[in-house]
């Protein structure tokens, strides 16, 4: 356990990708920041595995992009399919960026790289410390911890996930709902003809299934099911691929490296700021994993907020600069929540007639270059950059 200081400039609660990005960026900018997490150690599972182009651009600011690209797999396209039929192909090669692709890299590797940037800037993750209370006044925020200790900060940021304690204590509503289905998440070794050149999204009446390549010869499979087993087995994943995946060249699941289940919500915080308290990442927005955008949006939140906090605390900018954070980032999350929700609903159409109409429409849209570009810009989140409009 690292001893906590009595006070800091910015208290960051939650050491996932958003919290690590925020703390590393602040310390690089010369702002005193303390990052704490209630877990005794960082997670060592892959979880979020997609890093999009816009995120790679923003992570150059903290010096993480080069190592991420070195340790990930570059995937140039995204396809939407129903069984063997390709309905829509999205190519990333023509994107207006230095990173015209999707990068597949396990979340624990992303966190390891971000932690390295934090350490290089003189920071650490303080563990295990759980925030149980948060009070603010005109001059700052006082956080009370489960062990009875306290830490004082000029500002506090909740990057502590969907069940955010910081959001709860700030009194910010988390508006939305849960999807009725649960999700299977599995990293597997498999034999199939799909290769490692694309992320595949399979539509079926039973649910959405995503298959994506990972480093080390593995593949990530994410699938919606009515009730997922606690730890999906190779047989469970095989049954999903048999029912939803390619038929001509079926996938053979050789083994499961890691698996889990989770439920997904589509929710958005009513506000990103309450006085001297801010939200970023999953504490501010959660949504379907259909486009692999959750972690990406959170990292971008964090780096946006870091710049504004540094302007106020380091450069003497007025506090009103911080109001721009919600104005800039909440509409982005609103767009992502809406986009992924529509994608999920379209993917799970139950009626055979409606599925036929959907497939015909997608095949028609696949001939229109503007549709390809719009999809590529949305998935890569380059569309969220105002300089590209």
PDB file of N, CA and C in Angstrom, residues 10 17 48 69 96 109 119 130 136 201 243 253 298-299 307 314-315 333 338 342 375:
ATOM      1  N   UNK A  10      -5.350  17.277  -8.154  1.00  0.00           N
ATOM      2  CA  UNK A  10      -6.474  16.522  -8.726  1.00  0.00           C
ATOM      3  C   UNK A  10      -6.466  15.115  -8.149  1.00  0.00           C
ATOM      4  N   UNK A  17      -8.244   2.422 -17.842  1.00  0.00           N
ATOM      5  CA  UNK A  17      -7.595   3.190 -18.914  1.00  0.00           C
ATOM      6  C   UNK A  17      -7.846   4.693 -18.834  1.00  0.00           C
ATOM      7  N   UNK A  48     -11.616  -4.966 -22.827  1.00  0.00           N
ATOM      8  CA  UNK A  48     -11.681  -4.139 -24.044  1.00  0.00           C
ATOM      9  C   UNK A  48     -10.418  -4.362 -24.874  1.00  0.00           C
ATOM     10  N   UNK A  69       1.030   0.327 -30.754  1.00  0.00           N
ATOM     11  CA  UNK A  69       1.039  -0.187 -32.123  1.00  0.00           C
ATOM     12  C   UNK A  69       1.999  -1.370 -32.244  1.00  0.00           C
ATOM     13  N   UNK A  96      -8.462   9.806 -42.902  1.00  0.00           N
ATOM     14  CA  UNK A  96      -7.529  10.937 -42.829  1.00  0.00           C
ATOM     15  C   UNK A  96      -6.774  10.960 -41.501  1.00  0.00           C
ATOM     16  N   UNK A 109      -2.760  -4.975 -21.577  1.00  0.00           N
ATOM     17  CA  UNK A 109      -1.550  -4.432 -22.204  1.00  0.00           C
ATOM     18  C   UNK A 109      -1.662  -2.909 -22.314  1.00  0.00           C
ATOM     19  N   UNK A 119       4.298   6.125 -14.388  1.00  0.00           N
ATOM     20  CA  UNK A 119       5.522   5.961 -13.592  1.00  0.00           C
ATOM     21  C   UNK A 119       6.633   6.867 -14.106  1.00  0.00           C
ATOM     22  N   UNK A 130     -10.512   2.836  -1.000  1.00  0.00           N
ATOM     23  CA  UNK A 130     -11.894   2.965  -1.454  1.00  0.00           C
ATOM     24  C   UNK A 130     -12.498   4.260  -0.939  1.00  0.00           C
ATOM     25  N   UNK A 136     -17.653  18.707  -1.042  1.00  0.00           N
ATOM     26  CA  UNK A 136     -16.953  19.815  -1.679  1.00  0.00           C
ATOM     27  C   UNK A 136     -17.427  21.150  -1.137  1.00  0.00           C
ATOM     28  N   UNK A 201     -18.518  -8.780 -37.575  1.00  0.00           N
ATOM     29  CA  UNK A 201     -19.730  -8.643 -36.768  1.00  0.00           C
ATOM     30  C   UNK A 201     -20.810  -9.482 -37.431  1.00  0.00           C
ATOM     31  N   UNK A 243     -24.012 -21.795 -34.410  1.00  0.00           N
ATOM     32  CA  UNK A 243     -25.352 -21.251 -34.671  1.00  0.00           C
ATOM     33  C   UNK A 243     -25.320 -19.934 -35.436  1.00  0.00           C
ATOM     34  N   UNK A 253     -13.364 -24.169 -32.217  1.00  0.00           N
ATOM     35  CA  UNK A 253     -12.771 -23.621 -31.001  1.00  0.00           C
ATOM     36  C   UNK A 253     -11.853 -24.671 -30.397  1.00  0.00           C
ATOM     37  N   UNK A 298     -13.659   6.797 -23.393  1.00  0.00           N
ATOM     38  CA  UNK A 298     -13.201   7.162 -22.050  1.00  0.00           C
ATOM     39  C   UNK A 298     -11.801   7.742 -22.031  1.00  0.00           C
ATOM     40  N   UNK A 299     -10.884   7.154 -22.793  1.00  0.00           N
ATOM     41  CA  UNK A 299      -9.516   7.684 -22.862  1.00  0.00           C
ATOM     42  C   UNK A 299      -9.529   9.091 -23.450  1.00  0.00           C
ATOM     43  N   UNK A 307      -6.159  18.388 -20.217  1.00  0.00           N
ATOM     44  CA  UNK A 307      -5.713  19.657 -20.775  1.00  0.00           C
ATOM     45  C   UNK A 307      -6.387  20.841 -20.118  1.00  0.00           C
ATOM     46  N   UNK A 314      -2.423  24.975 -13.710  1.00  0.00           N
ATOM     47  CA  UNK A 314      -1.038  25.292 -14.035  1.00  0.00           C
ATOM     48  C   UNK A 314      -0.832  26.634 -14.700  1.00  0.00           C
ATOM     49  N   UNK A 315      -1.789  27.023 -15.552  1.00  0.00           N
ATOM     50  CA  UNK A 315      -1.617  28.238 -16.340  1.00  0.00           C
ATOM     51  C   UNK A 315      -2.478  29.404 -15.875  1.00  0.00           C
ATOM     52  N   UNK A 333     -20.289  11.181 -26.419  1.00  0.00           N
ATOM     53  CA  UNK A 333     -20.820   9.965 -25.802  1.00  0.00           C
ATOM     54  C   UNK A 333     -22.267   9.734 -26.214  1.00  0.00           C
ATOM     55  N   UNK A 338     -25.944   6.257 -28.963  1.00  0.00           N
ATOM     56  CA  UNK A 338     -27.007   6.131 -29.957  1.00  0.00           C
ATOM     57  C   UNK A 338     -26.579   5.213 -31.106  1.00  0.00           C
ATOM     58  N   UNK A 342     -28.325   1.571 -31.920  1.00  0.00           N
ATOM     59  CA  UNK A 342     -28.975   1.284 -33.208  1.00  0.00           C
ATOM     60  C   UNK A 342     -28.342   0.060 -33.864  1.00  0.00           C
ATOM     61  N   UNK A 375     -19.336   5.272 -42.017  1.00  0.00           N
ATOM     62  CA  UNK A 375     -19.164   4.184 -41.056  1.00  0.00           C
ATOM     63  C   UNK A 375     -17.737   4.140 -40.521  1.00  0.00           C
TER      64      UNK A 375
END
